[in-house]
PDB file of C-alpha atoms in Angstrom:
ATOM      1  CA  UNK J   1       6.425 -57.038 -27.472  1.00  0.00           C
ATOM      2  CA  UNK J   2       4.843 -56.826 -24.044  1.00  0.00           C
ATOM      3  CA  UNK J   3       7.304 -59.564 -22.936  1.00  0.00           C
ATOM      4  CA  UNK J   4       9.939 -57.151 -23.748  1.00  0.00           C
ATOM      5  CA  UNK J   5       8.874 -54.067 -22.180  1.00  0.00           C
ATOM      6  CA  UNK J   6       8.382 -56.454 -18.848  1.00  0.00           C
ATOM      7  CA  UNK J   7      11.971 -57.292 -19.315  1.00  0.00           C
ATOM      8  CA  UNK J   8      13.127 -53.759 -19.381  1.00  0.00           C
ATOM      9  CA  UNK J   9      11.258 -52.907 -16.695  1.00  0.00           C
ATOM     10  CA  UNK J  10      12.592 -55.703 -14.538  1.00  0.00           C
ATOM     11  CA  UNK J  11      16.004 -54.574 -15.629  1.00  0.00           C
ATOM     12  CA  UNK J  12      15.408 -50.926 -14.840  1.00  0.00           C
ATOM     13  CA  UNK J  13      13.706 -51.605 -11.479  1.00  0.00           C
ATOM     14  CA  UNK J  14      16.537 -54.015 -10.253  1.00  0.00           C
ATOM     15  CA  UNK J  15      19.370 -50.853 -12.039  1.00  0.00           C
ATOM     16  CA  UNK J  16      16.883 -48.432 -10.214  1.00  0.00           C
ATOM     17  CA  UNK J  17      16.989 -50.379  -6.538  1.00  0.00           C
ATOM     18  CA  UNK J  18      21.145 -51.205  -6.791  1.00  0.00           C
ATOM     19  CA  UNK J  19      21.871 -46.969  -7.763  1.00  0.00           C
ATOM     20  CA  UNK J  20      19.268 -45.949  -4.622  1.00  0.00           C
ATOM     21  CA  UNK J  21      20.214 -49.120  -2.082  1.00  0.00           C
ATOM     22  CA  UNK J  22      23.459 -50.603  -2.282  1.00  0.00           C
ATOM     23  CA  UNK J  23      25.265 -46.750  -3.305  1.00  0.00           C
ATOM     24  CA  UNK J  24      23.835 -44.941  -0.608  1.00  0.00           C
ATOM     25  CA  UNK J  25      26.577 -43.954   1.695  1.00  0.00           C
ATOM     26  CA  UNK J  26      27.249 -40.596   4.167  1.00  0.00           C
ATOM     27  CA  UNK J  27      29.131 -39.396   1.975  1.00  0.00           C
ATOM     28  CA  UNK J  28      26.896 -39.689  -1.091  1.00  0.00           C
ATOM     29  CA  UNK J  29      24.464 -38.634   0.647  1.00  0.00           C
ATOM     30  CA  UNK J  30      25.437 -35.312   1.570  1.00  0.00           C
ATOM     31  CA  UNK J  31      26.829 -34.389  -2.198  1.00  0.00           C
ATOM     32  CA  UNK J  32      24.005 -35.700  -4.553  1.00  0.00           C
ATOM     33  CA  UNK J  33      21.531 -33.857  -2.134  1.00  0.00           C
ATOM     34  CA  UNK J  34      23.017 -30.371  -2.952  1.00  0.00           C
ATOM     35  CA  UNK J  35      24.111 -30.949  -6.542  1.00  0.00           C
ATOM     36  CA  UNK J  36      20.988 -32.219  -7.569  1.00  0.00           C
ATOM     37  CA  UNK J  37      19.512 -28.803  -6.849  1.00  0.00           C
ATOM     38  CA  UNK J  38      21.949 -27.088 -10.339  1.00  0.00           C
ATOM     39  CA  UNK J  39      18.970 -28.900 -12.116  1.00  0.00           C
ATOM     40  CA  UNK J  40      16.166 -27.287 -10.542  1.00  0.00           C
ATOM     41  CA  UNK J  41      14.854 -23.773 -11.205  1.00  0.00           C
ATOM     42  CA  UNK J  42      16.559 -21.718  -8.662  1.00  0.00           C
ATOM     43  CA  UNK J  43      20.034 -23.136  -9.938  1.00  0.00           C
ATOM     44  CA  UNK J  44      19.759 -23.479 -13.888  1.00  0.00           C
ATOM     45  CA  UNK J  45      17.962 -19.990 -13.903  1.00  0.00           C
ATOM     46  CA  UNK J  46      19.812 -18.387 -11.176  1.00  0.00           C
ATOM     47  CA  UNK J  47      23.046 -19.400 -12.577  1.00  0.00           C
ATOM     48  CA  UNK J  48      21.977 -18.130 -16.357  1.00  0.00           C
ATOM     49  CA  UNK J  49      21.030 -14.766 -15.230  1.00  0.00           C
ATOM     50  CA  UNK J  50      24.157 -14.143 -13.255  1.00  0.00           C
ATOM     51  CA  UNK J  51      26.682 -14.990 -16.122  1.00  0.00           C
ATOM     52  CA  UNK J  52      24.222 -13.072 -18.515  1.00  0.00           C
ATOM     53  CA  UNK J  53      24.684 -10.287 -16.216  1.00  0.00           C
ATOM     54  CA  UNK J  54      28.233 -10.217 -15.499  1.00  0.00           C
ATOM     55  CA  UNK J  55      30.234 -12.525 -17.762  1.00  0.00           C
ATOM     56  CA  UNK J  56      31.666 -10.954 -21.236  1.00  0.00           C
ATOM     57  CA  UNK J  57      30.489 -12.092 -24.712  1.00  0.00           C
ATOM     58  CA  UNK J  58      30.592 -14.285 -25.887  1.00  0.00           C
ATOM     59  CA  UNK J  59      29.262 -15.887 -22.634  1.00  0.00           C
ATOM     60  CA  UNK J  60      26.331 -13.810 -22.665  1.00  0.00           C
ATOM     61  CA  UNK J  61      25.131 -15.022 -25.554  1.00  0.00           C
ATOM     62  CA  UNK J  62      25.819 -18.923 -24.735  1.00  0.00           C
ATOM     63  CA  UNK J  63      24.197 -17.538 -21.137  1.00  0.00           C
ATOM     64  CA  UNK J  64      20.857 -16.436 -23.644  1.00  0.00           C
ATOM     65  CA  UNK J  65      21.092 -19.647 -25.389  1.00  0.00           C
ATOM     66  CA  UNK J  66      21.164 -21.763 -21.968  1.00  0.00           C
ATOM     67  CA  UNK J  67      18.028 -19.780 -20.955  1.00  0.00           C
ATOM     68  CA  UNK J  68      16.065 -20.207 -24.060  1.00  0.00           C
ATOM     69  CA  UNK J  69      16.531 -24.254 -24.700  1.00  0.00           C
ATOM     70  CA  UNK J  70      15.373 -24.471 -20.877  1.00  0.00           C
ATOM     71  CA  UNK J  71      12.524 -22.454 -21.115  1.00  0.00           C
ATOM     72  CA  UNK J  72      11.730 -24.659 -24.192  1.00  0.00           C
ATOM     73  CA  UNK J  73      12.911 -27.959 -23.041  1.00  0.00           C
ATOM     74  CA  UNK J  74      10.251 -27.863 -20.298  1.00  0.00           C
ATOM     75  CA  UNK J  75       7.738 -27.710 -23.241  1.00  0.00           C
ATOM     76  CA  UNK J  76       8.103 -31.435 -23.897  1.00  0.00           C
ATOM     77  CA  UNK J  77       8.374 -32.326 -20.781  1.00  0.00           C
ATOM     78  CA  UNK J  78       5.091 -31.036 -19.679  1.00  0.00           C
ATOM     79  CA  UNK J  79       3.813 -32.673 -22.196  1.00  0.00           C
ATOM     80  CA  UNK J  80       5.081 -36.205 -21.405  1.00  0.00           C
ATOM     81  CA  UNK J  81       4.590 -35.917 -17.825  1.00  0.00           C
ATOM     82  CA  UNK J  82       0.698 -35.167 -18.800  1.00  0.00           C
ATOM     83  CA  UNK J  83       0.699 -38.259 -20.949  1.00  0.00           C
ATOM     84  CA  UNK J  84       2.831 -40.936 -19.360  1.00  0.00           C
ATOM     85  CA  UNK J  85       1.549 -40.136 -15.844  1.00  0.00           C
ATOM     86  CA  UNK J  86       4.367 -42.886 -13.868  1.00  0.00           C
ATOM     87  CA  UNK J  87       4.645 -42.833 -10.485  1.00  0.00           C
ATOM     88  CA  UNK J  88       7.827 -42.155  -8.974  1.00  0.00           C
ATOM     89  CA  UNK J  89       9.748 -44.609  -7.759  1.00  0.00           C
ATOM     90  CA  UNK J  90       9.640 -44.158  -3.777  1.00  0.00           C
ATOM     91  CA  UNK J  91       6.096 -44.001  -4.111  1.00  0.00           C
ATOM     92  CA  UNK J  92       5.820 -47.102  -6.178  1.00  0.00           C
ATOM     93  CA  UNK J  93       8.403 -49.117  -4.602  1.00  0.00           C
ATOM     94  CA  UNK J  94       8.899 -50.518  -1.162  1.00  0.00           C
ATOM     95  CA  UNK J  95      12.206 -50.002   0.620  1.00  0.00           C
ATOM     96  CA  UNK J  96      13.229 -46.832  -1.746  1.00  0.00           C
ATOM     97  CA  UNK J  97      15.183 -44.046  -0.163  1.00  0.00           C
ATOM     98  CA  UNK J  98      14.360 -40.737  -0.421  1.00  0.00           C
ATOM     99  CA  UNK J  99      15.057 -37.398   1.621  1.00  0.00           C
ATOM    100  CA  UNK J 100      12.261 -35.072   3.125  1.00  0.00           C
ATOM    101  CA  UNK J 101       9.534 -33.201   0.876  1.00  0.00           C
ATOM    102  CA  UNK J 102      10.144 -35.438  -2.024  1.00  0.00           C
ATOM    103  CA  UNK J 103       7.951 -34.451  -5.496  1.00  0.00           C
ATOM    104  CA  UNK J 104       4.892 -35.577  -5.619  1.00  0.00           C
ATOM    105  CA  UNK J 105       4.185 -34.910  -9.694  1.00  0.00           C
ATOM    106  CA  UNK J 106       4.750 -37.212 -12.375  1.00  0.00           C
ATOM    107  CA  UNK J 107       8.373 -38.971 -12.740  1.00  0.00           C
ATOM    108  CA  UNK J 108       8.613 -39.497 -16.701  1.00  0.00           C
ATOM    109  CA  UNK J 109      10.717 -37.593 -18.208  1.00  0.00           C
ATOM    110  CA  UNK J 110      13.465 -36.004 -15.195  1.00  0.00           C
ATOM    111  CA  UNK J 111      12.944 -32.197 -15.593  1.00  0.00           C
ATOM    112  CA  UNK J 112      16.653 -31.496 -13.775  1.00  0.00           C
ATOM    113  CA  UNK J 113      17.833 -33.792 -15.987  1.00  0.00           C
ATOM    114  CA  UNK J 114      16.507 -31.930 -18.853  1.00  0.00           C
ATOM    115  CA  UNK J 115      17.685 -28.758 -16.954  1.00  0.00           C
ATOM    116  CA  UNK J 116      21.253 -29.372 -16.686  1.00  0.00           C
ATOM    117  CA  UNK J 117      21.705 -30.610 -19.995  1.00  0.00           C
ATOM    118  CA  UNK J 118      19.500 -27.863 -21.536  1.00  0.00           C
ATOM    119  CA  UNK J 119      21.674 -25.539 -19.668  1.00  0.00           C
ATOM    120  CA  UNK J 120      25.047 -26.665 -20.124  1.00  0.00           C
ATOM    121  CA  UNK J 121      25.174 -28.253 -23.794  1.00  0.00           C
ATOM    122  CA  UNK J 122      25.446 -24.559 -25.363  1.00  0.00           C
ATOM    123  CA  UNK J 123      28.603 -24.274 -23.232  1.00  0.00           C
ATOM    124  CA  UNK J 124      29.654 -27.051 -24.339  1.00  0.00           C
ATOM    125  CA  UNK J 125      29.304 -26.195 -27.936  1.00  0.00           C
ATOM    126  CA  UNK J 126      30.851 -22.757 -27.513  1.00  0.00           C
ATOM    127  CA  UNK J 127      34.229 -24.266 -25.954  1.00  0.00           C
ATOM    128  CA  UNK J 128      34.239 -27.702 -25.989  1.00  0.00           C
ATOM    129  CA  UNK J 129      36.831 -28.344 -23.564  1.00  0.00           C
ATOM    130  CA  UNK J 130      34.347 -27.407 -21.222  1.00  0.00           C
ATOM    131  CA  UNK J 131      32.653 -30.978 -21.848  1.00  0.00           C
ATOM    132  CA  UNK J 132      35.294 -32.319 -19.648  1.00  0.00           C
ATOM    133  CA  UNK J 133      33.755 -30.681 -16.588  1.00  0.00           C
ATOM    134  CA  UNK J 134      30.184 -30.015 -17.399  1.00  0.00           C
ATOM    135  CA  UNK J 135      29.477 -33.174 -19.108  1.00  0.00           C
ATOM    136  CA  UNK J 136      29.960 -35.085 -15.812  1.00  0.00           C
ATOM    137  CA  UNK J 137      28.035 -32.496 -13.643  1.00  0.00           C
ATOM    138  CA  UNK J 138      25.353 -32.907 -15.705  1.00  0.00           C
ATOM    139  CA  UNK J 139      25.455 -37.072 -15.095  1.00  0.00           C
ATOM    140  CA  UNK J 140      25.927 -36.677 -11.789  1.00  0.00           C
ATOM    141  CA  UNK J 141      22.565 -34.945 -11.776  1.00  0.00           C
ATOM    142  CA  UNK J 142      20.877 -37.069 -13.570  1.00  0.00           C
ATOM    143  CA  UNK J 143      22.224 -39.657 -11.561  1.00  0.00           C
ATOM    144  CA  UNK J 144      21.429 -37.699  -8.182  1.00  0.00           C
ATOM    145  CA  UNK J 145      17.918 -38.422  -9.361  1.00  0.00           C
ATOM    146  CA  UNK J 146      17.935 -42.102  -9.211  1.00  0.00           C
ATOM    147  CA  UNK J 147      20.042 -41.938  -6.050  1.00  0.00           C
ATOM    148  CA  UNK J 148      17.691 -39.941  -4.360  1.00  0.00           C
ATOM    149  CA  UNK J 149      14.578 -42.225  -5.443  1.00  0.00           C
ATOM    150  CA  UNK J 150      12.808 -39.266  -7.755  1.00  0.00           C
ATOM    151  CA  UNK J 151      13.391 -41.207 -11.022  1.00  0.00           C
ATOM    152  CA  UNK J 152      14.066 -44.236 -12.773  1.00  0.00           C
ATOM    153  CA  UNK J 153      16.973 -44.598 -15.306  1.00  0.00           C
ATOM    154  CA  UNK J 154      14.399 -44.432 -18.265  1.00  0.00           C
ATOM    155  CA  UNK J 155      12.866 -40.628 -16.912  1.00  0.00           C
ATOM    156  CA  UNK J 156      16.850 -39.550 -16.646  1.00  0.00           C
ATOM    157  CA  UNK J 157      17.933 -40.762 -20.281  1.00  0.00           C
ATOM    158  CA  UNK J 158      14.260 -39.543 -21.739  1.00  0.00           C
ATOM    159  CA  UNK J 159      15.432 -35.773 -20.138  1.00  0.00           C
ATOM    160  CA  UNK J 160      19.219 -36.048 -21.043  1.00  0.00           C
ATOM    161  CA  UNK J 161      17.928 -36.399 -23.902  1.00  0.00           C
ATOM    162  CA  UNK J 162      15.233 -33.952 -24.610  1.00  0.00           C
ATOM    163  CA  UNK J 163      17.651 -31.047 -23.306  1.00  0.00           C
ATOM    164  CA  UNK J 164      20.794 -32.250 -25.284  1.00  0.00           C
ATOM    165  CA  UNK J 165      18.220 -32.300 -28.382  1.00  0.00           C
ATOM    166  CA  UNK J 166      16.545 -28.647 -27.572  1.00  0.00           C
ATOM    167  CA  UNK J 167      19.671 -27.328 -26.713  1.00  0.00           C
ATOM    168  CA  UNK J 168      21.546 -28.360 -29.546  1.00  0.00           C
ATOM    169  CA  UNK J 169      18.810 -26.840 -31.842  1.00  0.00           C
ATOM    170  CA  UNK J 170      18.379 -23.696 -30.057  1.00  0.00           C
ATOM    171  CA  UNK J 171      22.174 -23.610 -30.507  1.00  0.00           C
ATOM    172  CA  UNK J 172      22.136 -24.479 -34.447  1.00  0.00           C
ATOM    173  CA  UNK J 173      19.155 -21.801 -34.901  1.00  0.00           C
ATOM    174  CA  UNK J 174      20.887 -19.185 -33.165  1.00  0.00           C
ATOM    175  CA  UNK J 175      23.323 -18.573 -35.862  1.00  0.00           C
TER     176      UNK J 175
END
């Protein structure tokens, strides 16, 4: 079993170092900066609270929703980033890039990964054409992430996951 895990590893370092070496570009660098910031607080939140606020229903209730599977989606990640305490990458391998004032806390799970998708999933679910636009925002996040040297593939996939899963339940409880 460990034999595996060292193989993954390998795999995801080497998928880690060809997404945040060989990709980085001008131009990359310039979008993946700003749209990795939807995931964080100030975006998810902010953006919530202003369709709450002025959007009709039913937006305002998918706007509720979006709020309430990210204030609960951080639950589990708070919890894993207690007990699987990784490092993140550009401070535990040589050579990664990263941009000024990097995070310093735990990498495992990615909490704008969990963001996004926490955020935008009940969209989705409420008109799911919408998955044709939001869907790849929210990868593109996630991806930001590894790009910017903040989080291996594994921490992205463990948060797409966790808000995809909370949001889809806060969505199914709702009604």
């Amino acid at each position: 079993m460990r034999h595996l895990f060292m193989k993954l590893y390998t795999w995801e370092r080497h998928l880690f170092q060809w997404i945040n070496g060989r990709l980085h570009n001008r131009f990359l660098n310039f979008w993946l900066f700003y749209l990795t910031h939807l995931g964080g607080a100030t975006g998810s939140i902010g953006i919530s609270l202003l369709i709450l606020a002025f959007a009709p229903e039913p937006w305002k209730t998918t706007a509720l929703q979006g709020l309430v599977a990210l204030a609960v989606s951080h639950i589990p990640v708070a919890i894993a980033k207690k007990l699987y305490p990784r490092a993140r990458p550009y401070l535990a391998l040589p050579g990664t890039n990263t941009f000024h004032n990097p995070l310093k806390d735990h990498s495992f799970p990615s909490g704008h990964t969990t963001a996004i998708f926490a955020f935008t999933v009940p969209y989705m679910a409420a008109q799911p054409a919408l998955a044709f636009i939001l869907l790849p925002v929210a990868c593109l996040v996630g991806f930001s992430r590894i790009y910017l040297g903040l989080h291996y593939p594994s921490d992205v996939l463990a948060g797409a996951i966790i808000g995809t899963t909370v949001a889809a339940g806060t969505v199914a409880l709702w009604t």
